[in-house]
Amino acid sequence: MRKGQKKLSASLEALKKAEAICESNGLKLTKLRKQVLNLIWKKPGYVKAYDLLDELKKVDPSAKPPTVYRTLDFLMENGLIHKIQSVNAFIGCPHPDEHNECYFLICDRCQKIEECCSTKINNVVSSTSKNNNFTPSKVTFEIAGTCQNCLN
Ligand SMILES: [Zn+2]
Ligand SMILES: [Zn+2]
C-alpha cells in the first residue's frame, strides 16, 4: 500500500481499474460498490465491516449490514479487495488485473497492510501440497509485525 499523501490518487486509480474490470466482465460498478471501494481505499490502514457501515450511514442512513456484506462479497469476488482473515478486515487490492497468490504484511501498530507476491512461496505451497496429496483451494498468508515507518 502507498504512503499517505499518495492515497487520493491511489484510490482514484483503484476506482478506474475497478470500472474497467467490471466492464470487461459485464458487471456494473454501482454507486454503492464505488462508495464502499472508495471508503476502503481512503482509509490508510485496513477497514472493518462495521466501520464501513458507519461511514455509509453518513451518506445513506438506510444502509444495512447485509447491503454492506453483499457489496464486500462482490468486490472480493472480482479481486478488487481482499479480506484479511487474521484481523477480520478488508483492504483494497493494488493490482487486481494482474493477480497472483499474494501474501500480506500487517503492521500491528499503524494497521497498514502491504500486499506482496512471491512465486517462491507459490512453489513451496504447491510442492508441499502435492507431497501430501492435497489440493489447495485457497491459500492465505498473513504476516503480522511492525512496518518500517513504525520502527523509525
Ligand atoms: Zn491483490
Ligand atoms: Zn506501521
Coordinates of N, CA, C and O and ligand atoms in Angstrom, one line a residue:
M1 N 0.8 -1.2 0.0 CA 0.0 0.0 0.0 C 0.9 1.3 0.0 O 2.0 1.2 0.5
R2 N 0.4 2.3 -0.6 CA 1.2 3.5 -0.8 C 1.1 4.4 0.5 O 0.3 4.3 1.4
K3 N 2.0 5.4 0.4 CA 2.1 6.3 1.6 C 0.9 7.3 1.6 O 0.3 7.5 0.6
G4 N 0.7 8.0 2.7 CA -0.5 8.8 3.0 C -0.8 9.8 1.9 O -1.9 9.9 1.4
Q5 N 0.2 10.6 1.5 CA 0.0 11.7 0.5 C -0.4 11.2 -0.8 O -1.0 11.9 -1.6
K6 N -0.1 10.0 -1.1 CA -0.5 9.4 -2.5 C -1.8 8.7 -2.4 O -2.3 8.2 -3.4
K7 N -2.5 8.7 -1.3 CA -3.7 8.0 -1.0 C -4.8 8.3 -2.0 O -5.5 7.5 -2.5
L8 N -5.0 9.6 -2.2 CA -6.1 10.1 -3.1 C -6.0 9.5 -4.5 O -6.9 8.9 -5.0
S9 N -4.8 9.7 -5.1 CA -4.6 9.2 -6.4 C -4.7 7.7 -6.5 O -5.1 7.2 -7.5
A10 N -4.2 7.1 -5.4 CA -4.3 5.6 -5.4 C -5.7 5.1 -5.4 O -6.1 4.2 -6.1
S11 N -6.6 5.9 -4.7 CA -8.0 5.4 -4.7 C -8.7 5.7 -6.0 O -9.5 5.0 -6.5
L12 N -8.3 6.8 -6.6 CA -8.8 7.2 -8.0 C -8.4 6.1 -9.0 O -9.2 5.6 -9.8
E13 N -7.1 5.7 -8.9 CA -6.6 4.7 -9.8 C -7.3 3.4 -9.6 O -7.7 2.7 -10.5
A14 N -7.6 3.1 -8.3 CA -8.3 1.8 -8.0 C -9.7 1.8 -8.5 O -10.2 0.8 -9.0
L15 N -10.3 3.0 -8.4 CA -11.7 3.1 -9.0 C -11.7 2.9 -10.5 O -12.6 2.2 -11.0
K16 N -10.8 3.5 -11.1 CA -10.7 3.4 -12.6 C -10.5 1.9 -13.0 O -11.1 1.4 -13.9
K17 N -9.5 1.3 -12.3 CA -9.3 -0.2 -12.6 C -10.5 -1.0 -12.4 O -10.8 -1.9 -13.1
A18 N -11.2 -0.7 -11.2 CA -12.4 -1.4 -10.9 C -13.5 -1.3 -12.0 O -14.1 -2.3 -12.3
E19 N -13.6 -0.1 -12.5 CA -14.6 0.1 -13.5 C -14.3 -0.7 -14.8 O -15.1 -1.3 -15.4
A20 N -13.0 -0.7 -15.1 CA -12.5 -1.4 -16.3 C -12.8 -2.9 -16.1 O -13.2 -3.6 -17.1
I21 N -12.5 -3.4 -14.9 CA -12.6 -4.8 -14.7 C -14.1 -5.2 -14.7 O -14.5 -6.2 -15.4
C22 N -14.9 -4.4 -14.1 CA -16.4 -4.7 -14.1 C -16.9 -4.7 -15.5 O -17.7 -5.5 -16.0
E23 N -16.5 -3.7 -16.3 CA -16.9 -3.6 -17.7 C -16.6 -4.8 -18.5 O -17.4 -5.3 -19.2
S24 N -15.3 -5.2 -18.4 CA -14.9 -6.4 -19.2 C -15.6 -7.6 -18.7 O -15.6 -8.6 -19.5
N25 N -16.1 -7.7 -17.5 CA -16.8 -8.9 -17.0 C -18.3 -8.7 -17.2 O -19.0 -9.6 -16.7
G26 N -18.7 -7.6 -17.8 CA -20.1 -7.4 -18.0 C -20.9 -7.1 -16.7 O -22.1 -7.4 -16.6
L27 N -20.2 -6.6 -15.7 CA -20.8 -6.3 -14.4 C -20.8 -4.8 -14.2 O -20.1 -4.0 -14.9
K28 N -21.7 -4.4 -13.3 CA -21.8 -2.9 -13.1 C -21.2 -2.5 -11.7 O -21.5 -3.1 -10.7
L29 N -20.4 -1.5 -11.8 CA -19.8 -0.9 -10.6 C -20.9 0.1 -10.1 O -20.8 1.3 -10.5
T30 N -21.8 -0.3 -9.3 CA -22.9 0.6 -8.9 C -22.4 1.6 -8.0 O -21.2 1.6 -7.5
K31 N -23.2 2.6 -7.7 CA -22.8 3.7 -6.8 C -22.4 3.2 -5.4 O -21.3 3.6 -4.9
L32 N -23.1 2.3 -4.9 CA -22.8 1.7 -3.6 C -21.5 1.0 -3.6 O -20.6 1.1 -2.7
R33 N -21.3 0.2 -4.7 CA -20.0 -0.5 -4.8 C -18.8 0.4 -4.9 O -17.8 0.2 -4.3
K34 N -19.0 1.5 -5.7 CA -18.0 2.5 -5.8 C -17.7 3.2 -4.4 O -16.6 3.4 -4.1
Q35 N -18.8 3.5 -3.7 CA -18.7 4.1 -2.4 C -17.9 3.3 -1.5 O -16.9 3.8 -0.8
V36 N -18.2 2.0 -1.4 CA -17.5 1.1 -0.5 C -16.1 0.9 -0.9 O -15.2 1.0 0.0
L37 N -15.8 0.8 -2.2 CA -14.4 0.6 -2.6 C -13.6 1.9 -2.3 O -12.5 1.8 -1.8
N38 N -14.2 3.0 -2.5 CA -13.6 4.3 -2.2 C -13.3 4.5 -0.7 O -12.2 4.9 -0.3
L39 N -14.2 4.1 0.1 CA -14.0 4.1 1.6 C -12.9 3.2 2.0 O -12.1 3.6 2.9
I40 N -12.8 2.1 1.4 CA -11.7 1.2 1.8 C -10.4 1.8 1.4 O -9.4 1.7 2.2
W41 N -10.3 2.4 0.2 CA -9.1 3.0 -0.3 C -8.7 4.2 0.5 O -7.5 4.5 0.6
K42 N -9.7 4.9 1.0 CA -9.4 6.2 1.6 C -8.8 6.0 3.0 O -8.0 6.9 3.5
K43 N -9.1 4.9 3.6 CA -8.5 4.7 5.0 C -7.1 4.2 4.8 O -6.8 3.3 4.0
P44 N -6.2 4.8 5.6 CA -4.7 4.4 5.5 C -4.5 3.0 5.9 O -3.6 2.3 5.3
G45 N -5.2 2.4 6.8 CA -5.0 1.0 7.2 C -6.1 0.1 6.7 O -6.8 0.5 5.8
Y46 N -6.3 -1.0 7.4 CA -7.3 -1.9 7.0 C -8.7 -1.4 7.5 O -8.7 -0.5 8.4
V47 N -9.8 -1.9 7.0 CA -11.1 -1.4 7.4 C -12.0 -2.6 7.8 O -12.0 -3.6 7.2
K48 N -12.7 -2.4 8.9 CA -13.6 -3.4 9.4 C -15.0 -3.1 8.8 O -15.3 -2.0 8.5
A49 N -15.8 -4.2 8.6 CA -17.1 -4.0 8.0 C -18.0 -3.1 8.8 O -18.7 -2.3 8.2
Y50 N -17.9 -3.1 10.1 CA -18.8 -2.1 10.8 C -18.4 -0.7 10.7 O -19.2 0.2 10.8
D51 N -17.1 -0.5 10.5 CA -16.6 0.9 10.2 C -17.2 1.4 8.9 O -17.5 2.6 8.7
L52 N -17.2 0.5 7.9 CA -17.7 0.8 6.6 C -19.2 1.1 6.7 O -19.7 2.1 6.1
L53 N -19.9 0.4 7.5 CA -21.4 0.6 7.7 C -21.6 2.0 8.3 O -22.4 2.7 7.9
D54 N -20.8 2.3 9.3 CA -20.9 3.6 9.9 C -20.7 4.8 8.9 O -21.4 5.7 8.9
E55 N -19.6 4.6 8.1 CA -19.3 5.6 7.1 C -20.5 5.7 6.1 O -20.9 6.8 5.7
L56 N -21.0 4.6 5.6 CA -22.1 4.6 4.7 C -23.3 5.2 5.2 O -24.0 5.9 4.5
K57 N -23.6 5.0 6.5 CA -24.8 5.6 7.1 C -24.8 7.1 7.1 O -25.8 7.7 7.1
K58 N -23.6 7.7 7.0 CA -23.5 9.1 6.9 C -24.0 9.6 5.6 O -24.6 10.7 5.6
V59 N -23.9 8.9 4.5 CA -24.4 9.3 3.3 C -25.8 8.7 3.0 O -26.6 9.2 2.2
D60 N -26.0 7.5 3.5 CA -27.3 6.8 3.3 C -27.7 6.2 4.6 O -27.3 5.1 5.0
P61 N -28.6 6.9 5.4 CA -29.0 6.4 6.7 C -29.7 5.0 6.7 O -29.8 4.4 7.7
S62 N -30.2 4.6 5.5 CA -30.9 3.4 5.4 C -29.9 2.2 5.2 O -30.4 1.0 5.1
A63 N -28.6 2.4 5.1 CA -27.6 1.3 4.9 C -27.7 0.3 6.0 O -27.8 0.6 7.1
K64 N -27.7 -1.0 5.5 CA -27.9 -2.1 6.5 C -26.7 -3.1 6.3 O -26.1 -3.2 5.3
P65 N -26.4 -3.8 7.4 CA -25.3 -4.8 7.3 C -25.4 -5.7 6.1 O -24.3 -5.9 5.4
P66 N -26.5 -6.3 5.8 CA -26.5 -7.2 4.6 C -26.1 -6.5 3.3 O -25.4 -7.1 2.5
T67 N -26.4 -5.3 3.2 CA -26.1 -4.5 2.0 C -24.5 -4.4 1.9 O -23.9 -4.6 0.9
V68 N -24.0 -4.1 3.1 CA -22.5 -3.9 3.1 C -21.8 -5.2 2.8 O -20.9 -5.3 2.0
Y69 N -22.3 -6.3 3.4 CA -21.7 -7.6 3.2 C -21.8 -8.1 1.7 O -20.9 -8.7 1.2
R70 N -23.0 -7.8 1.1 CA -23.1 -8.2 -0.3 C -22.2 -7.4 -1.2 O -21.6 -8.0 -2.1
T71 N -22.0 -6.2 -0.8 CA -21.1 -5.3 -1.6 C -19.7 -5.8 -1.4 O -18.9 -5.9 -2.4
L72 N -19.3 -6.1 -0.2 CA -17.9 -6.6 0.1 C -17.7 -7.9 -0.7 O -16.6 -8.1 -1.3
D73 N -18.7 -8.8 -0.7 CA -18.6 -10.1 -1.4 C -18.4 -9.8 -2.9 O -17.5 -10.5 -3.5
F74 N -19.1 -8.9 -3.5 CA -18.9 -8.5 -4.9 C -17.5 -8.1 -5.2 O -16.8 -8.5 -6.1
L75 N -17.0 -7.2 -4.3 CA -15.7 -6.6 -4.5 C -14.6 -7.7 -4.4 O -13.6 -7.7 -5.1
M76 N -14.9 -8.6 -3.4 CA -13.9 -9.7 -3.2 C -13.9 -10.7 -4.4 O -12.8 -11.1 -4.9
E77 N -15.1 -11.0 -4.9 CA -15.2 -12.0 -6.0 C -14.5 -11.5 -7.2 O -14.0 -12.2 -8.0
N78 N -14.5 -10.1 -7.4 CA -13.9 -9.6 -8.5 C -12.4 -9.1 -8.3 O -11.8 -8.5 -9.1
G79 N -11.9 -9.6 -7.1 CA -10.5 -9.3 -6.8 C -10.1 -7.9 -6.5 O -8.9 -7.5 -6.6
L80 N -11.1 -7.1 -6.3 CA -10.8 -5.6 -6.1 C -10.4 -5.3 -4.6 O -9.7 -4.4 -4.4
I81 N -10.9 -6.2 -3.7 CA -10.4 -6.1 -2.3 C -10.0 -7.4 -1.8 O -10.4 -8.5 -2.4
H82 N -9.4 -7.5 -0.7 CA -9.0 -8.7 0.0 C -9.5 -8.7 1.4 O -9.5 -7.6 2.1
K83 N -10.0 -9.9 1.9 CA -10.3 -10.0 3.3 C -9.1 -10.5 4.0 O -8.4 -11.5 3.6
I84 N -8.7 -9.8 5.0 CA -7.6 -10.2 5.8 C -8.1 -11.0 7.0 O -8.7 -10.4 8.0
Q85 N -8.0 -12.3 7.0 CA -8.6 -13.2 7.9 C -8.2 -12.9 9.4 O -9.0 -12.9 10.3
S86 N -6.9 -12.7 9.6 CA -6.4 -12.7 11.0 C -6.9 -11.4 11.7 O -6.9 -11.4 12.9
V87 N -7.3 -10.4 11.0 CA -7.8 -9.2 11.7 C -9.3 -9.0 11.3 O -9.9 -8.0 11.7
N88 N -9.8 -9.9 10.5 CA -11.2 -9.8 10.0 C -11.5 -8.4 9.5 O -12.4 -7.7 9.9
A89 N -10.7 -8.0 8.5 CA -10.9 -6.6 7.9 C -10.5 -6.7 6.4 O -10.2 -7.7 5.9
F90 N -10.7 -5.5 5.8 CA -10.6 -5.5 4.3 C -9.6 -4.5 3.9 O -9.4 -3.4 4.5
I91 N -8.9 -4.8 2.7 CA -8.0 -3.8 2.1 C -8.3 -3.8 0.6 O -8.7 -4.8 0.1
G92 N -8.0 -2.7 0.0 CA -8.1 -2.6 -1.5 C -6.9 -3.3 -2.1 O -5.8 -3.3 -1.6
C93 N -7.1 -4.0 -3.3 CA -6.0 -4.7 -3.9 C -5.4 -3.7 -4.9 O -6.0 -3.1 -5.8
P94 N -4.0 -3.5 -4.8 CA -3.4 -2.5 -5.7 C -3.2 -3.1 -7.1 O -2.9 -2.3 -8.0
H95 N -3.3 -4.3 -7.3 CA -3.1 -4.9 -8.7 C -4.1 -5.9 -9.1 O -3.8 -7.1 -9.4
P96 N -5.4 -5.6 -9.1 CA -6.5 -6.6 -9.3 C -6.4 -7.2 -10.7 O -6.9 -8.4 -10.8
D97 N -5.8 -6.6 -11.7 CA -5.8 -7.2 -13.0 C -4.6 -8.1 -13.3 O -4.6 -8.7 -14.3
E98 N -3.7 -8.1 -12.4 CA -2.5 -8.9 -12.6 C -2.3 -9.8 -11.4 O -1.3 -9.8 -10.7
H99 N -3.4 -10.5 -11.0 CA -3.3 -11.2 -9.7 C -2.6 -12.5 -9.7 O -2.6 -13.3 -10.6
N100 N -2.0 -12.7 -8.5 CA -1.3 -14.0 -8.3 C -1.5 -14.3 -6.8 O -2.1 -13.5 -6.1
E101 N -1.1 -15.4 -6.3 CA -1.2 -15.7 -4.9 C -0.3 -14.7 -4.2 O 0.8 -14.5 -4.5
C102 N -0.9 -14.0 -3.2 CA -0.2 -13.0 -2.6 C 0.0 -13.2 -1.1 O -0.7 -14.1 -0.5
Y103 N 0.9 -12.5 -0.5 CA 0.9 -12.6 1.0 C 0.9 -11.2 1.5 O 1.1 -10.2 0.8
F104 N 0.5 -11.1 2.8 CA 0.2 -9.8 3.3 C 1.1 -9.5 4.6 O 1.2 -10.4 5.4
L105 N 1.7 -8.3 4.6 CA 2.4 -7.9 5.8 C 1.6 -6.9 6.5 O 1.2 -5.9 6.0
I106 N 1.2 -7.3 7.7 CA 0.3 -6.5 8.5 C 1.0 -5.8 9.7 O 1.5 -6.5 10.5
C107 N 0.9 -4.5 9.7 CA 1.6 -3.8 10.8 C 0.6 -3.7 12.0 O -0.5 -3.1 11.9
D108 N 1.1 -4.2 13.1 CA 0.3 -4.1 14.3 C 0.1 -2.7 14.9 O -0.9 -2.5 15.5
R109 N 1.0 -1.8 14.5 CA 0.9 -0.5 15.1 C 0.1 0.5 14.3 O -0.8 1.1 14.9
C110 N 0.3 0.6 13.0 CA -0.4 1.5 12.2 C -1.5 0.9 11.4 O -2.3 1.6 10.7
Q111 N -1.7 -0.4 11.4 CA -2.7 -1.2 10.7 C -2.6 -1.1 9.2 O -3.5 -1.4 8.5
K112 N -1.4 -0.7 8.7 CA -1.2 -0.7 7.3 C -0.9 -2.2 6.9 O -0.3 -2.9 7.6
I113 N -1.3 -2.5 5.7 CA -1.1 -3.8 5.1 C -0.4 -3.7 3.8 O -0.9 -2.9 2.9
E114 N 0.7 -4.4 3.6 CA 1.3 -4.4 2.3 C 1.1 -5.7 1.6 O 1.2 -6.8 2.3
E115 N 0.6 -5.6 0.4 CA 0.4 -6.9 -0.4 C 1.6 -7.2 -1.2 O 2.0 -6.3 -2.0
C116 N 2.2 -8.3 -1.1 CA 3.3 -8.7 -1.9 C 3.0 -10.0 -2.6 O 2.2 -10.8 -2.2
C117 N 3.7 -10.3 -3.7 CA 3.6 -11.5 -4.4 C 4.9 -12.2 -4.4 O 6.0 -11.6 -4.5
S118 N 4.9 -13.5 -4.3 CA 6.1 -14.3 -4.4 C 5.9 -15.6 -5.1 O 5.1 -16.5 -4.6
T119 N 6.6 -15.8 -6.2 CA 6.4 -17.1 -6.9 C 7.1 -18.2 -6.1 O 6.7 -19.4 -6.1
K120 N 8.1 -17.8 -5.3 CA 8.8 -18.8 -4.4 C 7.8 -19.4 -3.4 O 7.8 -20.7 -3.3
I121 N 7.0 -18.6 -2.8 CA 6.0 -19.1 -1.8 C 5.0 -20.0 -2.6 O 4.7 -21.0 -2.1
N122 N 4.6 -19.5 -3.7 CA 3.6 -20.3 -4.5 C 4.2 -21.7 -4.8 O 3.5 -22.7 -4.7
N123 N 5.5 -21.7 -5.2 CA 6.1 -23.0 -5.5 C 6.1 -24.0 -4.3 O 5.9 -25.2 -4.4
V124 N 6.5 -23.4 -3.1 CA 6.6 -24.2 -1.9 C 5.2 -24.7 -1.5 O 5.0 -25.9 -1.2
V125 N 4.2 -23.9 -1.7 CA 2.8 -24.3 -1.4 C 2.4 -25.4 -2.3 O 1.9 -26.4 -1.8
S126 N 2.6 -25.3 -3.6 CA 2.2 -26.4 -4.4 C 3.0 -27.7 -4.3 O 2.4 -28.7 -4.3
S127 N 4.3 -27.5 -4.0 CA 5.0 -28.8 -3.9 C 4.7 -29.4 -2.5 O 4.6 -30.7 -2.4
T128 N 4.5 -28.6 -1.5 CA 4.2 -29.2 -0.2 C 2.8 -29.9 -0.2 O 2.6 -31.0 0.3
S129 N 1.9 -29.2 -0.9 CA 0.5 -29.8 -1.0 C 0.6 -31.1 -1.8 O 0.0 -32.1 -1.4
K130 N 1.3 -31.1 -2.9 CA 1.5 -32.3 -3.8 C 2.0 -33.5 -2.9 O 1.6 -34.6 -3.0
N131 N 3.1 -33.2 -2.2 CA 3.7 -34.2 -1.4 C 2.8 -34.8 -0.3 O 3.0 -35.9 0.1
N132 N 1.8 -34.1 0.0 CA 0.8 -34.6 1.0 C -0.5 -35.0 0.3 O -1.5 -35.2 1.0
N133 N -0.5 -35.1 -1.0 CA -1.6 -35.5 -1.8 C -2.8 -34.6 -1.4 O -3.9 -35.1 -1.2
F134 N -2.5 -33.3 -1.4 CA -3.6 -32.4 -1.0 C -3.7 -31.3 -2.1 O -2.7 -30.9 -2.7
T135 N -5.0 -31.0 -2.4 CA -5.2 -30.0 -3.4 C -5.7 -28.7 -2.8 O -6.8 -28.6 -2.3
P136 N -4.9 -27.7 -2.7 CA -5.3 -26.4 -2.1 C -6.3 -25.7 -2.9 O -6.2 -25.6 -4.1
S137 N -7.3 -25.1 -2.2 CA -8.3 -24.3 -3.0 C -8.1 -22.8 -2.6 O -8.4 -21.9 -3.4
K138 N -7.6 -22.6 -1.4 CA -7.5 -21.2 -1.0 C -6.2 -21.1 -0.1 O -6.1 -21.9 0.8
V139 N -5.4 -20.2 -0.5 CA -4.1 -20.0 0.3 C -4.1 -18.7 0.9 O -4.3 -17.6 0.3
T140 N -3.9 -18.6 2.2 CA -3.9 -17.3 2.9 C -2.5 -17.2 3.7 O -2.2 -18.0 4.5
F141 N -1.8 -16.1 3.4 CA -0.6 -15.8 4.1 C -0.6 -14.5 4.7 O -0.7 -13.5 4.0
E142 N -0.6 -14.4 6.0 CA -0.7 -13.1 6.7 C 0.4 -13.1 7.7 O 0.5 -13.9 8.6
I143 N 1.2 -12.1 7.6 CA 2.4 -12.0 8.5 C 2.2 -10.7 9.3 O 2.1 -9.6 8.7
A144 N 2.1 -10.9 10.6 CA 1.9 -9.7 11.5 C 3.2 -9.2 12.0 O 4.2 -10.0 12.1
G145 N 3.4 -7.9 12.2 CA 4.6 -7.4 12.7 C 4.6 -5.9 12.7 O 3.6 -5.3 12.9
T146 N 5.8 -5.3 12.5 CA 6.0 -3.8 12.5 C 6.5 -3.3 11.2 O 7.5 -3.9 10.7
C147 N 5.9 -2.3 10.6 CA 6.4 -1.8 9.3 C 7.6 -0.9 9.6 O 7.9 -0.4 10.7
Q148 N 8.3 -0.5 8.5 CA 9.5 0.3 8.5 C 9.2 1.7 9.1 O 9.9 2.2 10.0
N149 N 8.0 2.3 8.7 CA 7.6 3.6 9.2 C 7.5 3.6 10.7 O 7.9 4.5 11.4
C150 N 6.9 2.5 11.3 CA 6.6 2.5 12.7 C 7.9 2.1 13.5 O 8.0 2.4 14.7
L151 N 8.8 1.5 12.9 CA 10.1 1.2 13.5 C 11.0 2.4 13.7 O 11.7 2.6 14.7
N152 N 10.9 3.3 12.7 CA 11.8 4.5 12.8 C 11.3 5.5 13.8 O 10.1 5.7 14.1
Ligands
ZN1 ZN -4.4 -8.4 -4.5
ZN2 ZN 3.2 0.6 10.8

